Amino acid sequence: MGGGSFTATAGVAKERAEQYEGKVTTYVIIACIVAAVGGSIFGYDIGISGGVTSMDAFLKKFFPSVYEKKMHSHESNYCKFNDQGLAAFTSSLYLAGLVATLFASPVTRNYGRRISIICGGIAFLAGAIINASAVNFAMLLLGRIMLGVGIGFGNQAIPLYLSEMAPTHLRGGLNMMFQLATTLGIFSANMVNYGTSKLDQWGWRLSLGLAAAPAILMTVGGILLPETPNSLIEQGSKEKGRKVLERIRGTRNVDAEFEDMIDASELANSIKHPFRNILEKRNRPQLVMAIFMPMFQILTGINSILFYAPVLFQSMGFKGNASLYSSALTGAVLALSTLVSIATVDRLGRRVLLIGGGIQMIICQVIVGIILGLKFGNDQELSKGYSILVVVVVCLFVAAFGWSWGPLGWTVPSEIFPLETRSAGQSITVAVNLLFTFIIAQSFLSLLCGLKFGLFLFFAGWITVMTVFVYIFLPETKGVPIEEMMLMWQRHWFWKKIISENQEEEESYGRQRDSLTLPQGTH
């Protein structure tokens, strides 16, 4: 591979982006839509948990102590639902997903993206069936763990699949299909909860069991979809990879992109330990993004608001159905705002959306914190006017998340890694995302009880940190081909220093090695 000793070691060395050809084919769009269904599974689960845990029949059966507390509303408003068992029901899934994604990485790399999508679909289907038929807490937990395995595999493979199938100039928009599907999953879960909350004894079973629908779609989709050309070439099927590339780009003239893929796969196959490789200095910028982007995405506080929207609104004195209405509203806002992001991300770029969304979210969290601090004590209820104001501000917060950190927290990490560390990088992204989701899910009810309105200010502080982080450290990835990302880091004011230090170290090491291997007398 040409292009100098250094660039050849990390990603593709030559800039061939101008020579890329191809249009958006129906083939690509269908493949991306089917793959993105996997996102709806993740969303459905986030949305369904909050609703089910506020259903009386469910609480009576599995969490009688929480049901008792809920009935005695003279207790502190902020502490009604504070129960570690109930938090474990929600968060066990994320811990299982975290472990599963680490196993999913070698599967995705060695056997292709499709196999991981199919494995995820089957595990999720099993989890949905076990949960719907649960008769005790152990079955409930086992079902959640199976769902977690499904999410670990699905979230590992699907963003990679979308990034690799999409043409460069539309990669941001097509990749966000995953987040759009997630938001539609949340919205449909809220609608299902609203319907099933009227079915007294078995409404919660129906809510949990309906997760089987997207799981079946994901499994069948995985079987019918083509593998990505990048993955086929990495596995040695160059001819097959070229055929798929021609089909998805709608042209025979794919030489430049095909050459980039061949170069990337030769390098990828020379690296046997991608997780060790990812720790090297030249991969530092990508590693930092793979850890911080998903961590920050969760620290916006979004999951807390979506998980516990019904519980949160009930705590604020909205009655049962009103709280489900409010959460359905937040679900709808999230889905619509993701469309804004899809329409603008490849035009405005990633940075503009992340920074703009961050500023809007800070303002919203501070307003909610202030209203609750001044107007909502231990046993007061919010007045009607203030309740409506809180819902409006929460919706503005959710909208800002939906067009910024929501989709881009997944898109940016999935597009910045060179092929040799791509599946390992995606595993780190998913693992960090699930780890922080687990921490926040497990601690949110206790934090709400302890920090009270301060919780919203706590999240506002984190959003300030992440907005500054993006401004300083994240270069714009709009329009950069996926196999040429390394060149972008080398041009960034901060990261180029770290990468060039690594280059100098490698060169001096190379010189030392050469001088040691030269025979005596030739010095």
XYZ file of N, CA and C in Angstrom, residues 57-64 89 126-144 201-202 204-205 208:
99
model
N -51.367 -3.932 37.879
C -51.410 -5.406 37.870
C -49.994 -5.977 37.891
N -49.080 -5.332 37.152
C -47.682 -5.775 37.088
C -47.008 -5.586 38.448
N -47.203 -4.410 39.045
C -46.575 -4.133 40.345
C -47.112 -5.074 41.420
N -48.433 -5.338 41.412
C -49.038 -6.225 42.411
C -48.424 -7.617 42.345
N -48.193 -8.087 41.114
C -47.708 -9.460 40.931
C -46.230 -9.605 41.307
N -45.405 -8.655 40.845
C -43.958 -8.830 41.016
C -43.330 -7.911 42.066
N -43.929 -6.748 42.301
C -43.327 -5.785 43.224
C -44.389 -5.242 44.189
N -44.959 -6.129 45.043
C -46.052 -5.686 45.922
C -45.659 -4.521 46.832
N -35.130 -4.797 37.379
C -35.951 -5.282 36.254
C -35.602 -4.492 34.996
N -36.730 -14.789 21.829
C -36.811 -15.676 23.001
C -37.134 -14.866 24.256
N -36.475 -13.714 24.414
C -36.708 -12.865 25.591
C -38.140 -12.373 25.675
N -38.697 -11.986 24.512
C -40.078 -11.469 24.486
C -41.061 -12.552 24.916
N -40.828 -13.790 24.438
C -41.742 -14.902 24.764
C -41.658 -15.229 26.260
N -40.428 -15.288 26.801
C -40.254 -15.609 28.237
C -40.919 -14.522 29.105
N -40.700 -13.257 28.741
C -41.281 -12.163 29.530
C -42.800 -12.165 29.517
N -43.367 -12.421 28.340
C -44.834 -12.378 28.223
C -45.474 -13.485 29.044
N -44.738 -14.612 29.213
C -45.338 -15.739 29.942
C -44.798 -15.858 31.371
N -44.097 -14.814 31.859
C -43.451 -14.880 33.179
C -44.473 -15.117 34.300
N -44.122 -16.038 35.216
C -44.989 -16.282 36.369
C -44.304 -15.888 37.683
N -42.979 -15.631 37.602
C -42.268 -15.176 38.807
C -41.119 -14.238 38.409
N -40.480 -13.681 39.430
C -39.436 -12.681 39.166
C -38.259 -13.280 38.398
N -37.922 -14.548 38.690
C -36.780 -15.189 38.016
C -37.011 -15.261 36.502
N -38.244 -15.649 36.101
C -38.558 -15.709 34.664
C -38.479 -14.329 34.035
N -38.970 -13.353 34.792
C -38.952 -11.970 34.302
C -37.509 -11.531 34.036
N -36.633 -11.874 34.987
C -35.226 -11.491 34.862
C -34.551 -12.222 33.706
N -34.848 -13.523 33.556
C -34.257 -14.304 32.458
C -34.676 -13.719 31.103
N -35.953 -13.361 31.000
C -36.444 -12.755 29.759
C -35.709 -11.466 29.458
N -35.516 -10.640 30.488
C -34.802 -9.371 30.299
C -33.367 -9.617 29.843
N -55.806 -7.370 33.900
C -54.874 -8.360 34.446
C -53.713 -8.720 33.510
N -53.979 -8.730 32.199
C -52.896 -9.218 31.330
C -52.376 -8.167 30.353
N -50.013 -5.992 30.824
C -48.539 -5.954 30.832
C -47.941 -7.109 30.036
N -48.637 -8.278 30.040
C -48.120 -9.429 29.254
C -48.120 -9.091 27.763
N -45.265 -6.619 26.919
C -43.938 -7.250 26.844
C -43.844 -8.231 25.665
